[in-house]
PDB file of C-alpha atoms in Angstrom:
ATOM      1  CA  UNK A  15    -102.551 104.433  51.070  1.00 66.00           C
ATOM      2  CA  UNK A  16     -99.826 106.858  51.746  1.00 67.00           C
ATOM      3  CA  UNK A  17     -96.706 106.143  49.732  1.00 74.00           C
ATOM      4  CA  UNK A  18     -93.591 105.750  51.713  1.00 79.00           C
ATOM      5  CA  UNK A  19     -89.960 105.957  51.909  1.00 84.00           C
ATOM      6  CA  UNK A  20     -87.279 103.961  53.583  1.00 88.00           C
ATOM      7  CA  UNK A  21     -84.877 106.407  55.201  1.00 91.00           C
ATOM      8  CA  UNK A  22     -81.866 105.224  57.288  1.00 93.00           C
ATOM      9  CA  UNK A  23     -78.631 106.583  59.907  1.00 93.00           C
ATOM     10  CA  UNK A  24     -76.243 104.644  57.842  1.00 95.00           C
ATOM     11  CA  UNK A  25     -74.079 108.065  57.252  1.00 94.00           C
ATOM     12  CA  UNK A  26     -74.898 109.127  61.151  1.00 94.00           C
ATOM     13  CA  UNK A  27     -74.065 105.494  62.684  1.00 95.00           C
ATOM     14  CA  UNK A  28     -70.408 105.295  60.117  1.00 95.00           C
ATOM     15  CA  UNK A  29     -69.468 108.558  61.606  1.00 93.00           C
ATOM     16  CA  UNK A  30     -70.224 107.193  65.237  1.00 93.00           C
ATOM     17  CA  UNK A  31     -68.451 104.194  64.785  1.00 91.00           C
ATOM     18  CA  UNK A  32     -64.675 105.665  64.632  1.00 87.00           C
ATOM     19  CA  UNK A  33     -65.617 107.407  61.235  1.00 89.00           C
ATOM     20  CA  UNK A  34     -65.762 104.502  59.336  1.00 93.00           C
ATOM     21  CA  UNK A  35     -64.873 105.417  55.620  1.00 94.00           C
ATOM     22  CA  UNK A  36     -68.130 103.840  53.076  1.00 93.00           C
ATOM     23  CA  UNK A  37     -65.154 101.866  51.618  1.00 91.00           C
ATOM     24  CA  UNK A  38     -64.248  99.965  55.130  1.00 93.00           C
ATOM     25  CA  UNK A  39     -68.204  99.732  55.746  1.00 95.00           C
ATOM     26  CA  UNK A  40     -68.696  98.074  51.803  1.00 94.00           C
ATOM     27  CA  UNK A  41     -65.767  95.661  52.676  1.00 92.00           C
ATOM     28  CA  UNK A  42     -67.545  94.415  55.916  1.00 94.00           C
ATOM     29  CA  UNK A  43     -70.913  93.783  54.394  1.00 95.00           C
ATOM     30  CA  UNK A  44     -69.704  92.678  50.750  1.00 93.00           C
ATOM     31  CA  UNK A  45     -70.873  95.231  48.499  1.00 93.00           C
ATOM     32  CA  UNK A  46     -69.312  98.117  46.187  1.00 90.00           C
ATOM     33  CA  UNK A  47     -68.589 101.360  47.752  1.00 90.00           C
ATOM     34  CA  UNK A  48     -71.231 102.817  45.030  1.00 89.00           C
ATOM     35  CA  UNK A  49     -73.604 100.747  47.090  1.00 93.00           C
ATOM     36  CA  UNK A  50     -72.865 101.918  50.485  1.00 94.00           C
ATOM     37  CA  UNK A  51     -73.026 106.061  48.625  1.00 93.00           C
ATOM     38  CA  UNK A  52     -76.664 104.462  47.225  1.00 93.00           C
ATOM     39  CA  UNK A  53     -78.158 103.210  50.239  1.00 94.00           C
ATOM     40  CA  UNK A  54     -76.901 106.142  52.483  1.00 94.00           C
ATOM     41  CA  UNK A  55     -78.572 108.837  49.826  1.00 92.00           C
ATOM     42  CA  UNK A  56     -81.564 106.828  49.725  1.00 90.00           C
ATOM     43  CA  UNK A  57     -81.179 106.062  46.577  1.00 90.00           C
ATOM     44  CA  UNK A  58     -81.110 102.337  46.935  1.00 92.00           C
ATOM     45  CA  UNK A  59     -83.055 100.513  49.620  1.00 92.00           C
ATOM     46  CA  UNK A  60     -81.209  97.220  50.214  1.00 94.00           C
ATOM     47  CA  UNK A  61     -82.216  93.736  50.650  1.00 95.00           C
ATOM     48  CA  UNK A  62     -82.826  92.483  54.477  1.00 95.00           C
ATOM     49  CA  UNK A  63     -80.291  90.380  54.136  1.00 95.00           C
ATOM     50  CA  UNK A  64     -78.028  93.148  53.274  1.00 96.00           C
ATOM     51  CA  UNK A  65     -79.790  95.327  56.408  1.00 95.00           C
ATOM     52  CA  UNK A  66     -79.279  92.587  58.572  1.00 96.00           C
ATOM     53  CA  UNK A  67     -75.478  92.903  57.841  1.00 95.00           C
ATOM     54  CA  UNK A  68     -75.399  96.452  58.125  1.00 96.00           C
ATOM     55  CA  UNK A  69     -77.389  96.133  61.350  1.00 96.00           C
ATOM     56  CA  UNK A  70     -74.348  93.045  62.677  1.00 95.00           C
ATOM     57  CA  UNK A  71     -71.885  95.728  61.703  1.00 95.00           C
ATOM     58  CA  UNK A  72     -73.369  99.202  63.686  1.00 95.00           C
ATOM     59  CA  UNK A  73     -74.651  96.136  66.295  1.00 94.00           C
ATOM     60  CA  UNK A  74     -77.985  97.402  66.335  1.00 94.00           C
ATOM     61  CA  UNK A  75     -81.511  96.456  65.324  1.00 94.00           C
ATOM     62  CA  UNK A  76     -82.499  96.842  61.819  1.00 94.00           C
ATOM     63  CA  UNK A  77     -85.545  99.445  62.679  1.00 93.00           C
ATOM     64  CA  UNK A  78     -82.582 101.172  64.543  1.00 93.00           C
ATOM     65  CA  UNK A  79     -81.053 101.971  61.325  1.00 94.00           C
ATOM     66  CA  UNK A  80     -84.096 102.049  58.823  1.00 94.00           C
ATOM     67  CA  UNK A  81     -87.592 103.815  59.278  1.00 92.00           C
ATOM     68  CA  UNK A  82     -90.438 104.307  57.122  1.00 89.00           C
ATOM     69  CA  UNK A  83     -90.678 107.683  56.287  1.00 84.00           C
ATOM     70  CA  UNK A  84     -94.340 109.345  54.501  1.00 77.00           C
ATOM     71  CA  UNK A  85     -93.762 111.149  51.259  1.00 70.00           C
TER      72      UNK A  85
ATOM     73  CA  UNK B   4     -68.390 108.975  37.283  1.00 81.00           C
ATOM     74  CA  UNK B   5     -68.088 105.598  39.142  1.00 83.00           C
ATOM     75  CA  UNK B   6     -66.718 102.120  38.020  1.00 82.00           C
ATOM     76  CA  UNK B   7     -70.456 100.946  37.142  1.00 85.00           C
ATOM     77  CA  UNK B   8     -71.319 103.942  35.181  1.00 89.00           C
ATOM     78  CA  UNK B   9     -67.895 104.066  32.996  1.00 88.00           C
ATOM     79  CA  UNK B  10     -68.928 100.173  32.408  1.00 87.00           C
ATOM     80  CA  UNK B  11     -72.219 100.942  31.231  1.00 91.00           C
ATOM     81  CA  UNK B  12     -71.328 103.562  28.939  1.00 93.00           C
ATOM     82  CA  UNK B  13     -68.228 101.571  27.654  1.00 91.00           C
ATOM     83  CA  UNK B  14     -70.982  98.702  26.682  1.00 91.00           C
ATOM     84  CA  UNK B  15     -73.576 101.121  25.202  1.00 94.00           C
ATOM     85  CA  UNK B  16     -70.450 102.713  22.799  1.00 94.00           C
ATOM     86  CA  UNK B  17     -68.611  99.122  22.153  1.00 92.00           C
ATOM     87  CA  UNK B  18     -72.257  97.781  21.091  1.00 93.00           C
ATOM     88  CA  UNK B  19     -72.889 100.621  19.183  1.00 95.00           C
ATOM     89  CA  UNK B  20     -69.394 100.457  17.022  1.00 94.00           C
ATOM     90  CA  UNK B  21     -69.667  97.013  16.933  1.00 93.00           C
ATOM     91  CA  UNK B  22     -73.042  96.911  14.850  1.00 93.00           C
ATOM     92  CA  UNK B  23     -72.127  99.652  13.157  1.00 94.00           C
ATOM     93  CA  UNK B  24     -68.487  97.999  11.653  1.00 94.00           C
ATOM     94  CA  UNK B  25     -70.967  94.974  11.170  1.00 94.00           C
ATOM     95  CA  UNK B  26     -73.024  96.763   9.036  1.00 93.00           C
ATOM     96  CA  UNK B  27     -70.649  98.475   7.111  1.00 94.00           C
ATOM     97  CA  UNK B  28     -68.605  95.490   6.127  1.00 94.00           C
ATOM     98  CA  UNK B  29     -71.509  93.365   5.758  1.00 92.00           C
ATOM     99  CA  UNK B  30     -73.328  96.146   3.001  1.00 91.00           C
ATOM    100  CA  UNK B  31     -70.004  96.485   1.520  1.00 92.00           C
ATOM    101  CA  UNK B  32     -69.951  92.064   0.991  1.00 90.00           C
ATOM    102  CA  UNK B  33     -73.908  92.696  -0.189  1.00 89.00           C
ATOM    103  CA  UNK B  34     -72.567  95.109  -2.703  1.00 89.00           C
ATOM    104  CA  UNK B  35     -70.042  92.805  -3.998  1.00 87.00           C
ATOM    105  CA  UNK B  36     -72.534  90.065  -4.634  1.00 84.00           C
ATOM    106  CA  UNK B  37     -70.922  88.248  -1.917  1.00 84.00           C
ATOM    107  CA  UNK B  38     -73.867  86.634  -0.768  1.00 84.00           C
ATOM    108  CA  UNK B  39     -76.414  84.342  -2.636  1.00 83.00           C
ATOM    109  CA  UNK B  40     -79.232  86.309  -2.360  1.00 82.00           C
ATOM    110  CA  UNK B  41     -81.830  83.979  -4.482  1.00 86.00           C
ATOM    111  CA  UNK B  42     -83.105  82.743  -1.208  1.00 88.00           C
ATOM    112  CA  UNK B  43     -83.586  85.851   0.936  1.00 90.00           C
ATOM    113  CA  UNK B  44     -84.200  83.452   4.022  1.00 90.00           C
ATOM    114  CA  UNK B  45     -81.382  81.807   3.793  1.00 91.00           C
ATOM    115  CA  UNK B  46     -79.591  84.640   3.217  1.00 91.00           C
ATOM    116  CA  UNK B  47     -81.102  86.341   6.507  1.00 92.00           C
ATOM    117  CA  UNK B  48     -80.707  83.282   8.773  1.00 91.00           C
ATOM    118  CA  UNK B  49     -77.032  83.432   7.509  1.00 92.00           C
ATOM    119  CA  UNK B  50     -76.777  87.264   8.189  1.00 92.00           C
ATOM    120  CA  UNK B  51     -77.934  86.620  12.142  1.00 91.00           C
ATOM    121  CA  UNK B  52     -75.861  83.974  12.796  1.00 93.00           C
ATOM    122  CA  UNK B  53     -72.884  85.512  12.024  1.00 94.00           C
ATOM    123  CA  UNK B  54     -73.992  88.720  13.909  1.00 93.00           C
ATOM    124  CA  UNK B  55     -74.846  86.511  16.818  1.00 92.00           C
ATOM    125  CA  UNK B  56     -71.271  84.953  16.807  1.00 95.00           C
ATOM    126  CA  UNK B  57     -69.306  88.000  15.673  1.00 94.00           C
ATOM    127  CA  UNK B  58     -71.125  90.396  18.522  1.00 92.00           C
ATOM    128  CA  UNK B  59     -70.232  87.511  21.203  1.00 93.00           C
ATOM    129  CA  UNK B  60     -66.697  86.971  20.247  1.00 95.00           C
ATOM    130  CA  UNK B  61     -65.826  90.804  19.717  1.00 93.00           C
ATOM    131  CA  UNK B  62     -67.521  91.992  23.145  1.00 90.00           C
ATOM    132  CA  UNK B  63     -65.576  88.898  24.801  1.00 93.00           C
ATOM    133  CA  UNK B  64     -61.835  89.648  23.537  1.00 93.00           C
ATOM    134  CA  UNK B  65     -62.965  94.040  24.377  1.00 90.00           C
ATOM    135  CA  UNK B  66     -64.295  93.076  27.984  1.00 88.00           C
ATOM    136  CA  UNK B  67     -60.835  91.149  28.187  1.00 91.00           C
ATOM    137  CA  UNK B  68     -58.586  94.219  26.739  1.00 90.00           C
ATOM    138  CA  UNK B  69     -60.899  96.364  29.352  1.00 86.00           C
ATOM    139  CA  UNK B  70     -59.857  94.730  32.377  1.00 85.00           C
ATOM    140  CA  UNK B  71     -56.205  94.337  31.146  1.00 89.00           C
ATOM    141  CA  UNK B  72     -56.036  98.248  30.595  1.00 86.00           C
ATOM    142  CA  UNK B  73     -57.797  98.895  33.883  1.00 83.00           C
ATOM    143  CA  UNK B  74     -55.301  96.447  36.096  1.00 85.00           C
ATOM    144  CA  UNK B  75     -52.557  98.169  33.815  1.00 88.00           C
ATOM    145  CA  UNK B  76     -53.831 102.037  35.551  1.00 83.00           C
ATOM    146  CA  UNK B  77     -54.198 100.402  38.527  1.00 82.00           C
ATOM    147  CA  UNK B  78     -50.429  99.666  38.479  1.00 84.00           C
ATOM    148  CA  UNK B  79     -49.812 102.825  37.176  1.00 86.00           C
ATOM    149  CA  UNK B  80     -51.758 105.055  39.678  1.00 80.00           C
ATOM    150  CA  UNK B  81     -51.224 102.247  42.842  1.00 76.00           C
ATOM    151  CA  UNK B  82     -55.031 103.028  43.539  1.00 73.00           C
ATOM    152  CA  UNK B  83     -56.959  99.352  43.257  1.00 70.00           C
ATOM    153  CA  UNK B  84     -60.550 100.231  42.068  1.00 66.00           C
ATOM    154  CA  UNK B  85     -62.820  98.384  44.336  1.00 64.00           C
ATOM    155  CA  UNK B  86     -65.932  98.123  42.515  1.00 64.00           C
ATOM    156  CA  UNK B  87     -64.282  96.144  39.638  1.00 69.00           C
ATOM    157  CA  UNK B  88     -64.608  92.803  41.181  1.00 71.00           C
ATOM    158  CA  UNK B  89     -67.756  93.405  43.127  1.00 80.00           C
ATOM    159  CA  UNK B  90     -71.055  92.665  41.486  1.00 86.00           C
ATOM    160  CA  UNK B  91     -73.592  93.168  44.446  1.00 90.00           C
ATOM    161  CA  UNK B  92     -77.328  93.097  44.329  1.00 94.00           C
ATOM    162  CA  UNK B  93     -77.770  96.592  43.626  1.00 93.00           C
ATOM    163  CA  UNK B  94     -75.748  95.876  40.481  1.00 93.00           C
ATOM    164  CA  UNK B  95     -78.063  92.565  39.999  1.00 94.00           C
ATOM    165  CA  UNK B  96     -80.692  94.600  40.246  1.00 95.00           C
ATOM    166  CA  UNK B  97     -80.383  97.156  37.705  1.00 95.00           C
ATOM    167  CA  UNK B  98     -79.125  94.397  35.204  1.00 94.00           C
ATOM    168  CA  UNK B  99     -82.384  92.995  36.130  1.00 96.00           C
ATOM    169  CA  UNK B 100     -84.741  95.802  35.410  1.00 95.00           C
ATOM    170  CA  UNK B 101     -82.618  97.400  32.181  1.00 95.00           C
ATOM    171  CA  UNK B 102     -82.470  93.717  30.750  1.00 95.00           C
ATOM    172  CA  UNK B 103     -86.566  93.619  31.368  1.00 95.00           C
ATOM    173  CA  UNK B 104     -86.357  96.940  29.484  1.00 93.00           C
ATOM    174  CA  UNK B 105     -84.363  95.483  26.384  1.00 93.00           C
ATOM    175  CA  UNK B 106     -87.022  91.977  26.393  1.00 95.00           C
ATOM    176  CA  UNK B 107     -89.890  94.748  26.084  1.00 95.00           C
ATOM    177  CA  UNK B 108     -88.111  96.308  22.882  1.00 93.00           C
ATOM    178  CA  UNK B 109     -87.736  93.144  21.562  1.00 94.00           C
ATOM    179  CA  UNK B 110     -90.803  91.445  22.156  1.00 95.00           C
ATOM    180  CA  UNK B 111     -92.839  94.276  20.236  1.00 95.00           C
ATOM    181  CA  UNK B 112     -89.836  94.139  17.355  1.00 95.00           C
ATOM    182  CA  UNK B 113     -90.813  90.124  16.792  1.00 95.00           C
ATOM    183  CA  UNK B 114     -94.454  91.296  17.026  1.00 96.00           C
ATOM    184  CA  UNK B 115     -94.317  94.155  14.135  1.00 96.00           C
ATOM    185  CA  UNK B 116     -91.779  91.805  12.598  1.00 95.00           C
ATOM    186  CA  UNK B 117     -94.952  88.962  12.789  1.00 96.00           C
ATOM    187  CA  UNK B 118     -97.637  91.887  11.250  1.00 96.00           C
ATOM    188  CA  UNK B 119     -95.275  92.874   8.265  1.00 96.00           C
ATOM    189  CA  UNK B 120     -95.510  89.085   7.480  1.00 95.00           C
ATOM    190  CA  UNK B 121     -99.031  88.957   7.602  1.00 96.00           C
ATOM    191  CA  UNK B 122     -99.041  92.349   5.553  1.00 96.00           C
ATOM    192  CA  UNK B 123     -96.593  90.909   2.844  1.00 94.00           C
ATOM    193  CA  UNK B 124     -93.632  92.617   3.376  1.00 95.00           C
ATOM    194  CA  UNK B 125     -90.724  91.332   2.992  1.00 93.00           C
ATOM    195  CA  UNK B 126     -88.620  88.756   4.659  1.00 93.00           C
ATOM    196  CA  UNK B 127     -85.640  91.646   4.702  1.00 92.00           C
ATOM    197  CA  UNK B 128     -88.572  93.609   6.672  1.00 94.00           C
ATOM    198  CA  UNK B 129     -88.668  90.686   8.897  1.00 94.00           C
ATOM    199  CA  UNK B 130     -85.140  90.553   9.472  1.00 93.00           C
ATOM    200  CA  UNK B 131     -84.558  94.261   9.869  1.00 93.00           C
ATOM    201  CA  UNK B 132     -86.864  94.803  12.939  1.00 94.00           C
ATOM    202  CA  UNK B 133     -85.793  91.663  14.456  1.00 93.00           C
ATOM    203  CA  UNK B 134     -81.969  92.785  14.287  1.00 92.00           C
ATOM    204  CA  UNK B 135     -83.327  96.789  15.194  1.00 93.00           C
ATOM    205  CA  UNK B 136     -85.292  95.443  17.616  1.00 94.00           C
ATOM    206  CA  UNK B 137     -82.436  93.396  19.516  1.00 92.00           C
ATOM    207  CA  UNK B 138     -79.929  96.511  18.751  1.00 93.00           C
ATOM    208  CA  UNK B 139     -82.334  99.710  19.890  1.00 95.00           C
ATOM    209  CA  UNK B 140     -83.407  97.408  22.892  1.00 94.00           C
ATOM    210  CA  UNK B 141     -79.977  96.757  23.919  1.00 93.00           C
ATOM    211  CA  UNK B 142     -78.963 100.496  23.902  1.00 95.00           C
ATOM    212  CA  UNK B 143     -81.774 101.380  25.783  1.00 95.00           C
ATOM    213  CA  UNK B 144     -80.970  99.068  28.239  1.00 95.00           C
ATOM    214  CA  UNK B 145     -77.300 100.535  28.916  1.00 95.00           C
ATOM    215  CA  UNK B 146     -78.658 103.891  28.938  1.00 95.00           C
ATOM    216  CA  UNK B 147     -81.015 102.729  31.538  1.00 95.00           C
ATOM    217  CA  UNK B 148     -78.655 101.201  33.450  1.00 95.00           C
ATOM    218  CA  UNK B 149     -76.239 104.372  33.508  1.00 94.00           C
ATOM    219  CA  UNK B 150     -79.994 106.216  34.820  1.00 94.00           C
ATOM    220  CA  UNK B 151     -80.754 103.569  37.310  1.00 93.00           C
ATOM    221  CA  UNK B 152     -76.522 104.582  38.775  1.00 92.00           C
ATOM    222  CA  UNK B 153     -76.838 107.756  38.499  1.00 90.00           C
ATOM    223  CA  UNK B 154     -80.093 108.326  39.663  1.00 88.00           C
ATOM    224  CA  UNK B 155     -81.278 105.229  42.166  1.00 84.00           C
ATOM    225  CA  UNK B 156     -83.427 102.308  41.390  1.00 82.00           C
TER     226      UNK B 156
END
């Protein structure tokens, strides 16, 4: 099987929403800045509950924000 | 550097002055025939407790003067650091995984620790790798943990 990635808009949908700074964005869905820097560099993939906050904030659906992307 | 990262590396060099100071002023007793050493367990067991105790108390009062001095340059700069009071689950995570890392190095100390035994070494050989064990594995876990920031988990 083909190993996989999760990718994601974050960065794209914070700069939509009235450039929302990663600070405001950690604040709204209760983790550190370092975690919003993490998530949006792919670094970190986050929890669903976490991506269903992220996806309350940006009002969208989680696959709106997240996609599997094939290494 | 961020918050998390500056934490990790202020653990990894407070553990590794702490055992050192430990060791220094514990040889230094040793030398002095401070200790009874006729019955090397006892004298062992004694050794790790106080380790165990001294280690919790001195990383309890530095975590304390930590956060003092940070809210003190908070005052001073007027720029709140956010991550200070936020442990999230990317934080819980990497604990999770860098502790695992330190359980491994200590697991296969108590084993060796076990074998000299059964090789009659020893019971200072016992002691040592138990203690190295504990110590190495705890380093490598705040090294790890300053990887997993710096690098993603």
């Amino acid at each position: 099987m083909a190993k996989s990635k999760i990718e994601n808009n974050v960065r794209k949908l914070r700069f939509l929403k009235d450039e929302m700074t990663q600070s405001e964005l950690a604040k709204l869905v209760g983790v550190s800045r370092q975690t919003v820097v993490a998530i949006e560099k792919g670094q970190y993939s986050p929890s669903l509950e976490l991506a269903f906050k992220l996806a309350k904030v940006f009002e969208l659906k989680i696959e709106e924000i997240f996609y599997l992307e094939d290494e | 550097m961020s918050y998390q990262e500056r934490r990790s590396l202020f653990n990894l060099v407070v553990s590794i002055i702490i055992t050192v100071v430990f060791i220094i002023v514990i040889r230094g007793m040793y030398l002095n025939d401070r200790f009874d050493t006729t019955n090397m367990m006892k004298f062992w067991s004694l050794i790790l407790i106080i380790y165990i105790v001294y280690s919790i108390v001195t990383r309890i009062v530095i975590t304390i003067l930590y956060r003092i001095a940070g809210e003190i340059r908070d005052e001073i700069t007027g720029d709140k650091e956010d991550a200070r009071d936020i442990v999230d689950e990317r934080d819980k995570l990497i604990e999770l995984k860098s502790e695992r890392i330190a359980n491994y190095f200590f697991m296969f100390a108590f084993i060796f620790a076990a074998i000299s035994q059964v090789l009659d070494y020893s019971i200072s050989t016992f002691f040592v790798m138990i203690i190295a064990g504990g110590f190495i594995g705890e380093i490598c876990s705040y090294i790890t943990q300053i990887v997993f920031y710096r690098r993603g988990v």
